[in-house]
Coordinates of C-alpha atoms in Angstrom, one line a residue:
X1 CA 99.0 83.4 82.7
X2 CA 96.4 85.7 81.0
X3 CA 95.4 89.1 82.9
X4 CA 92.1 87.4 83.6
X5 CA 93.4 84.4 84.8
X6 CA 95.5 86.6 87.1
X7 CA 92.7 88.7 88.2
X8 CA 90.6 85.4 88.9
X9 CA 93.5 84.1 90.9
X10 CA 93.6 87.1 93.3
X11 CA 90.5 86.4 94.4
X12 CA 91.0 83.1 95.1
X13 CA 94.0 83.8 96.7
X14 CA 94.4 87.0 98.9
X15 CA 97.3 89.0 100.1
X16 CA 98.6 87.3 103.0
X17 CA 101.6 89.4 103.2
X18 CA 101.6 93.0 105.0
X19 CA 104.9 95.0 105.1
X20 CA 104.5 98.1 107.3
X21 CA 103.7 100.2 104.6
X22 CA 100.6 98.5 104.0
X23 CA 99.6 98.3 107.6
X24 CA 100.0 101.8 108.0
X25 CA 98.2 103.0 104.8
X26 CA 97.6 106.0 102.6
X27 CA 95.0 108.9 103.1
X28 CA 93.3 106.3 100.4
X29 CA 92.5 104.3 102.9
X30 CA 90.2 106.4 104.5
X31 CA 89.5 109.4 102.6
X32 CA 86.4 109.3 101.0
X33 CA 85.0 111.8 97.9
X34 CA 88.0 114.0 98.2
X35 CA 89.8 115.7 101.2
X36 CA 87.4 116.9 103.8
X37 CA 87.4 120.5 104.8
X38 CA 88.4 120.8 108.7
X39 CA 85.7 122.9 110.6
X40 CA 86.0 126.8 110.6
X41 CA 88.5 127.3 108.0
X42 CA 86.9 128.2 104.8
X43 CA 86.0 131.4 103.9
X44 CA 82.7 131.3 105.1
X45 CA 83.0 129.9 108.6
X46 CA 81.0 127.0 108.8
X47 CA 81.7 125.5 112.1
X48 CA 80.8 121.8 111.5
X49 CA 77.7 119.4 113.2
X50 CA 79.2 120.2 116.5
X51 CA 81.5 123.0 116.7
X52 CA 84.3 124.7 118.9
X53 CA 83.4 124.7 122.6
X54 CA 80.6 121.8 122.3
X55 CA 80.3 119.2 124.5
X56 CA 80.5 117.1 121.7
X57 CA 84.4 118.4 120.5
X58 CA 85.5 118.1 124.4
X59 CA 84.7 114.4 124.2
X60 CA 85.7 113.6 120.9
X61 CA 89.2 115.9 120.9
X62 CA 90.7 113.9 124.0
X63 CA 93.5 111.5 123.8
X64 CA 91.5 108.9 125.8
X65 CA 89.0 109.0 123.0
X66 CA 91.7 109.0 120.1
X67 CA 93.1 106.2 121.8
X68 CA 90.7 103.8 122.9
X69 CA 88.2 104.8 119.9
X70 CA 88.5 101.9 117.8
X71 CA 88.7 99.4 121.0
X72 CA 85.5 100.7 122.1
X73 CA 83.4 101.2 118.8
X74 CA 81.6 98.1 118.5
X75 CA 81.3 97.1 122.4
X76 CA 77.9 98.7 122.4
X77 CA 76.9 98.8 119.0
X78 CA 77.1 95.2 118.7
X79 CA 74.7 94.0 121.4
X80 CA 72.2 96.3 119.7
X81 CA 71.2 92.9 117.4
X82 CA 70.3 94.6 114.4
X83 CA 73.4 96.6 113.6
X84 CA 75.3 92.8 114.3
X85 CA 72.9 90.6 112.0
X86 CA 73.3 93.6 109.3
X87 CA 77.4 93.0 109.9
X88 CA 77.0 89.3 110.3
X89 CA 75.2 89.1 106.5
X90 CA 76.7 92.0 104.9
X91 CA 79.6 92.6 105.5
X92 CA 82.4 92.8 103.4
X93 CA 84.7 90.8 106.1
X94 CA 81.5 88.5 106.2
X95 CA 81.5 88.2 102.4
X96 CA 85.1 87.2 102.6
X97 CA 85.1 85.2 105.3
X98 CA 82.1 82.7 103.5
X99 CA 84.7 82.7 100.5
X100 CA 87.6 81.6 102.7
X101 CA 89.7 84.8 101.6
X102 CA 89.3 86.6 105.1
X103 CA 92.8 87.6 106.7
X104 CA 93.8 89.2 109.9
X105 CA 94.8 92.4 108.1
X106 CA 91.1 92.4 106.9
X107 CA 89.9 92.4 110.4
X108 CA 91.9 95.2 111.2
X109 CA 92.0 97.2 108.3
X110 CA 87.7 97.6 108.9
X111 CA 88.5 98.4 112.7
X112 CA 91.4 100.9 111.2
X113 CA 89.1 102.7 108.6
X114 CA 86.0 103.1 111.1
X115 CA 87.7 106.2 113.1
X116 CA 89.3 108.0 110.1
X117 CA 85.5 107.9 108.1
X118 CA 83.9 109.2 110.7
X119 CA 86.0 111.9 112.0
X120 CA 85.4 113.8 109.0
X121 CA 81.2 113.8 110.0
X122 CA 82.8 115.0 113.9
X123 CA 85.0 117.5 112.7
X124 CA 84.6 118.9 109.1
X125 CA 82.3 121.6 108.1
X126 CA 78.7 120.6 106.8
X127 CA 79.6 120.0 103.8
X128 CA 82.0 117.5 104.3
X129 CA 79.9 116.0 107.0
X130 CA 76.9 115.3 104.4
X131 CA 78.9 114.2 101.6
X132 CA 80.5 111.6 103.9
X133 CA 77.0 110.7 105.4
X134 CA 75.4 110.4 102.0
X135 CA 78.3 108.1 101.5
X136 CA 77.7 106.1 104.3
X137 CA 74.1 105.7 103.4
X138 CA 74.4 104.2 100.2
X139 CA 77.0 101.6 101.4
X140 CA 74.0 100.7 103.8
X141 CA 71.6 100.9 101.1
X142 CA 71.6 97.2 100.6
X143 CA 72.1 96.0 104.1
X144 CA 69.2 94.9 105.0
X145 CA 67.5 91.4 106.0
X146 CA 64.6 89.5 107.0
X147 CA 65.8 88.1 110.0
X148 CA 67.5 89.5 112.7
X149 CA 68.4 86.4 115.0
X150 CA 67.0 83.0 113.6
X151 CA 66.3 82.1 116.7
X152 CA 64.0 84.7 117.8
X153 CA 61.8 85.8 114.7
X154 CA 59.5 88.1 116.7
X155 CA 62.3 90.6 116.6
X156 CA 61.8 90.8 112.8
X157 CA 63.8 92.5 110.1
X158 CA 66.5 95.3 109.9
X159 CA 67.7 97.4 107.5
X160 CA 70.4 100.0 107.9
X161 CA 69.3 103.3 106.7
X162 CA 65.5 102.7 108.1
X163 CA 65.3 105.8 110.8
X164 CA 65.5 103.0 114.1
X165 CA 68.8 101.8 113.0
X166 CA 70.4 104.6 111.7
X167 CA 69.6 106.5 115.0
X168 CA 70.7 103.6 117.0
X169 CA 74.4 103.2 115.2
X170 CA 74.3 107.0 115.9
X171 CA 73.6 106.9 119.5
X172 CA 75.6 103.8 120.5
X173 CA 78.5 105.0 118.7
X174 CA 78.6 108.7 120.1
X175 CA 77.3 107.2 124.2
X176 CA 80.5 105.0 123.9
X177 CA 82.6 108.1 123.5
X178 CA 80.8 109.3 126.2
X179 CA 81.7 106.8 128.6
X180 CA 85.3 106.5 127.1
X181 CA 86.1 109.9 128.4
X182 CA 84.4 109.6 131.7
X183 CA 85.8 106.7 132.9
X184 CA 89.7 106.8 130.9
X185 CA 89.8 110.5 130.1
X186 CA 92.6 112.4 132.5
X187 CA 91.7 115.9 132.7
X188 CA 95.0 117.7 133.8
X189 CA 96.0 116.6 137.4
X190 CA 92.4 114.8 138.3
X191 CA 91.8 111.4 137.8
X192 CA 88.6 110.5 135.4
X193 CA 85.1 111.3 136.5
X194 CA 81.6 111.8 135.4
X195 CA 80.4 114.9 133.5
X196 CA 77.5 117.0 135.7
X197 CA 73.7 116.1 134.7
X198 CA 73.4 119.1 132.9
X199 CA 77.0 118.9 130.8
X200 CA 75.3 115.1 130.0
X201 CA 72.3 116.5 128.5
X202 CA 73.8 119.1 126.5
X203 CA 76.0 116.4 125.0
X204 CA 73.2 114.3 124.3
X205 CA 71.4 117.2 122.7
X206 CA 74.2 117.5 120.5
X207 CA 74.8 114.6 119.7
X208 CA 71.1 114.8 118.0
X209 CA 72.4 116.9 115.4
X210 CA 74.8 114.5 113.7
X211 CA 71.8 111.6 113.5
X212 CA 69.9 114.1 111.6
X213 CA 72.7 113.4 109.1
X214 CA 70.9 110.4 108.7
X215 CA 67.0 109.5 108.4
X216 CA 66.5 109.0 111.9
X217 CA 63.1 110.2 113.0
X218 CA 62.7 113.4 114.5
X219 CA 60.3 112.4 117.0
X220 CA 62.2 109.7 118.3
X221 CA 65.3 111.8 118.7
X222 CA 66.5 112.1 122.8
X223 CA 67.4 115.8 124.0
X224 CA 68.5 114.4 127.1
X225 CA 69.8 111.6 129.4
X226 CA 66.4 111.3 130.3
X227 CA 65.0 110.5 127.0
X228 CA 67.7 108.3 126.2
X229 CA 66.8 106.2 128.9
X230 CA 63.7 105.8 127.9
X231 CA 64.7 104.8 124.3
X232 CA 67.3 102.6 125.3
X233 CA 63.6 100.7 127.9
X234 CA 61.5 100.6 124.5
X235 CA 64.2 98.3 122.7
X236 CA 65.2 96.7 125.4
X237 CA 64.6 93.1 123.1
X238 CA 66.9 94.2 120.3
X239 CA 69.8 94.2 122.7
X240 CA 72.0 91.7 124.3
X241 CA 73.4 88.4 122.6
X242 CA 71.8 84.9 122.3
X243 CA 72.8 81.4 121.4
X244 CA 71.2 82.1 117.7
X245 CA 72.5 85.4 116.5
X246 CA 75.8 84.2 115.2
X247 CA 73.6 81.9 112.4
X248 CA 74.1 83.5 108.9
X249 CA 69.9 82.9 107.6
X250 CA 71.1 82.0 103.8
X251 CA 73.7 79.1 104.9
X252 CA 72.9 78.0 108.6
X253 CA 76.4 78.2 109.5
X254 CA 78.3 79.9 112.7
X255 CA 79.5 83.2 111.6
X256 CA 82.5 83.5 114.4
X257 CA 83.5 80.0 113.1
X258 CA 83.8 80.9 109.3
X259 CA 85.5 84.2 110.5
X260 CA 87.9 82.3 112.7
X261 CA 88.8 79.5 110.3
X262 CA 89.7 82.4 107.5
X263 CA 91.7 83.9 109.4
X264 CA 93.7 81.2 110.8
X265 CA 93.7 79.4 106.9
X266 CA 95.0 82.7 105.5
X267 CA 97.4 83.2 108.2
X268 CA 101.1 84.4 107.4
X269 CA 104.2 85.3 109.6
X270 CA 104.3 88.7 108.3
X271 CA 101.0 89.0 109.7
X272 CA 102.7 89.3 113.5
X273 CA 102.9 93.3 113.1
X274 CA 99.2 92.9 113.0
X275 CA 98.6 90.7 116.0
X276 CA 100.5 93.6 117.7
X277 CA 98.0 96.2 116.7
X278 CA 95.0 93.7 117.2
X279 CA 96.5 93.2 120.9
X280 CA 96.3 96.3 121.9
X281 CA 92.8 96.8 120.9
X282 CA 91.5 93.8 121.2
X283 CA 93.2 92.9 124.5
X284 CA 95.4 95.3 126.6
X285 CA 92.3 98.0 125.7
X286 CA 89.9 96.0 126.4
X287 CA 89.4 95.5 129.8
X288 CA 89.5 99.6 130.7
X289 CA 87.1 99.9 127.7
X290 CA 84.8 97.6 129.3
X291 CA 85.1 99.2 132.9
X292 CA 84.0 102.2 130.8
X293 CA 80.3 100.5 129.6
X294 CA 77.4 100.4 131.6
X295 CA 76.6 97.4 133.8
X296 CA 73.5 96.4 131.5
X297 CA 76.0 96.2 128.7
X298 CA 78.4 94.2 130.2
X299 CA 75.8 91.8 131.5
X300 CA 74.0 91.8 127.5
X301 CA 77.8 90.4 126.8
X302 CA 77.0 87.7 129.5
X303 CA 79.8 89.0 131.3
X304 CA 78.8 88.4 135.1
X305 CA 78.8 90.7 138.4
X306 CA 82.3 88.4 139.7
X307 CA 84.2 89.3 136.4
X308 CA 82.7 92.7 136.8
X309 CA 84.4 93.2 139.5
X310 CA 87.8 91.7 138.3
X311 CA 87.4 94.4 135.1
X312 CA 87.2 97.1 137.6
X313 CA 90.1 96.0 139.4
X314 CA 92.3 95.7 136.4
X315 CA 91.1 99.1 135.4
X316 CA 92.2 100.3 138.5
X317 CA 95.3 98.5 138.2
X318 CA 96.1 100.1 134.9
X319 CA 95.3 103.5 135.5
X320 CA 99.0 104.6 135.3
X321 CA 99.7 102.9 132.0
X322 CA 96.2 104.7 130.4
X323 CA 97.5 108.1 131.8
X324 CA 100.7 107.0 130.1
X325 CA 98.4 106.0 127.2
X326 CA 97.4 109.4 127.0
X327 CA 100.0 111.4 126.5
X328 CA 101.7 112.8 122.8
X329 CA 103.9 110.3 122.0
X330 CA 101.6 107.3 121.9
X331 CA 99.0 109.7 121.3
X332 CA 100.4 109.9 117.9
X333 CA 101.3 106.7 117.2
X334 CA 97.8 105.7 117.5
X335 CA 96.2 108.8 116.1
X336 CA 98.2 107.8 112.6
X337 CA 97.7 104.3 112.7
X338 CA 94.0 104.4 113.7
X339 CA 92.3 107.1 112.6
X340 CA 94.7 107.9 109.1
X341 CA 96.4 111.0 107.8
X342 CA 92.9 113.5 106.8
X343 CA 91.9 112.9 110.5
X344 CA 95.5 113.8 112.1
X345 CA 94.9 117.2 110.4
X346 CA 91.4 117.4 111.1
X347 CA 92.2 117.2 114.7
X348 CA 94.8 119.5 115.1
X349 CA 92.7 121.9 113.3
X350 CA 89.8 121.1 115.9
X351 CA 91.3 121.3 118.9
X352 CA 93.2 124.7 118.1
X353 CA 89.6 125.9 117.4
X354 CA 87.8 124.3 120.3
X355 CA 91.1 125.6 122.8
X356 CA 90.1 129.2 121.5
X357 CA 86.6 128.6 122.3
X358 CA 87.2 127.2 125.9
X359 CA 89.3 130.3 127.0
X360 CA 88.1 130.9 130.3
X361 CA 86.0 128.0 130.7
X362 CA 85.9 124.7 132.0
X363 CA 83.3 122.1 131.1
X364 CA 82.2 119.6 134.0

């Protein structure tokens, strides 16, 4: 068979097989325009978007947050509809899915890279953090669509770098955190609890910074809890599911179907050591990560008041095994396999930094 015949071939066919190895992958896999530059360590001390002793770092740093991360990502930012219909027609497991190549180590491989990409924005110096951005916002160049749910035109278009949407994926992704490390996050001896008003706002004000990464509007920008709020009443519409959202615009057809029928075509046994890593974050993490949500998202998932209450009491339930969770053995397990080998270092490096800083005080 000729090269080109081969190459033609892979793409018809794709790589059902996945040793260990490949599930755990190479800096590759998530490094992106070279090895990013940890926070504080050059020669000229450039402490990064957020910084040592920032609200910001406190969240981020915790092993709640490194450990139900990727679990939690997308529980918020997918009710907000635009960021889903810009997933549902762009894709690349959407791309691969309508071609019938999809696998279950695609699925996981996106949730796998999304910690390790970021974490270089969270915890390198500026530099890093606008090279990676830049590179994030030309990926998202093309995303971009008419329609954001055929079934409900009046919400209109989307596209991913216009200032609404790139503040939004910045603000659902970095609120989710928030909540992550209220509601899972042991701190020492104390169970989990809410941060004061004030510690809130400063992490909200912070968290400003990094969406002026991207072209989100300055005026539209929340300082506060307060203002956050009050973005989160003005488009209201755009989040929240409906029976129509799932329609891809160009074909008609149900994207969870084609996604689902992929996967299970393309299935292979040595795919099992991914159902392993897709259980815990798609199942055993899940319940905790949605205790963690607020109530309006839960019910924009149509998840009702009774099964509310049933995630609350398996929260409860679990708390022992998320303590366990927490601590530096399965810490780093899922600190490799989740967010990849720049971010492991990255971390360390952070969290020596933001320990210095914290000397003598307590953040609550």
């Amino acid at each position: 068979m000729s090269s080109d015949n081969t190459a033609e071939a892979s793409t018809r066919q794709p790589n059902r097989v996945v040793s260990r190895e490949r599930l755990l992958g190479q800096e590759s896999r998530w490094r992106r325009h070279g090895e990013p530059t940890p926070a504080g360590t050059g020669e000229v001390i450039d402490h990064g978007v957020f910084g040592p002793g920032s609200v910001a770092w406190e969240v981020l740093l915790h092993p709640a947050t490194i450990v139900f991360q990727s679990a939690a990502q997308f529980v918020l930012q997918l009710t907000y509809k635009p960021i889903f219909a810009g997933v549902r027609d762009w894709d690349p497991i959407s791309k691969k899915a309508g071609k019938g190549t999809l696998t279950l180590f695609d699925m996981f491989d996106r949730a796998q890279r999304n910690s390790g990409i970021h974490a270089p924005m969270w915890l390198g110096d500026k530099a890093t953090a606008q090279r990676v951005a830049k590179h994030l916002m030309n990926i998202h160049a093309k995303v971009a669509g008419d329609v954001v749910d055929p079934g409900n035109p009046e919400l209109g278009g989307y596209a991913a770098n216009s200032p609404r949407e790139s503040m939004w994926a910045v603000l659902t992704e970095m609120h989710s955190m928030l909540w992550l490390y209220e509601s899972l996050a042991f701190r020492g001896a104390r169970l989990p609890r809410k941060l004061s008003a004030a510690t809130r706002d400063q992490f909200i004000a912070e968290v400003a910074e990094y969406a002026r990464l991207f072209p989100a509007a300055e005026e539209n920008l929340p300082s506060n809890m307060a203002e956050l709020r009050k973005l989160y009443e003005r488009d209201a519409a755009l989040f929240g599911g409906s029976d129509t959202i799932m329609t891809i615009p160009e074909t008609g057809k149900n994207w969870h179907h084609i996604v689902q029928a992929s996967i299970e075509n393309n299935y292979h046994p040595s795919q099992f050591k991914v159902k392993v890593q897709m259980f815990f974050q798609n199942k055993l993490f899940r319940m905790p990560v949605l205790a963690s949500v607020s109530g309006k998202t839960r019910e924009s998932m149509g998840i009702s008041k009774k099964a509310s209450r049933k995630i609350f009491l398996y929260r409860a339930l679990m708390l022992p095994v998320i303590w366990f969770l927490q601590q530096p053995c399965c810490e780093r397990y899922f600190m490799r396999m989740m967010w990849g080998p720049d971010a492991v270092k990255l971390i360390k490096s952070a969290r020596e930094l933001h320990a210095q800083a914290m000397k003598g005080r307590v953040i609550r």
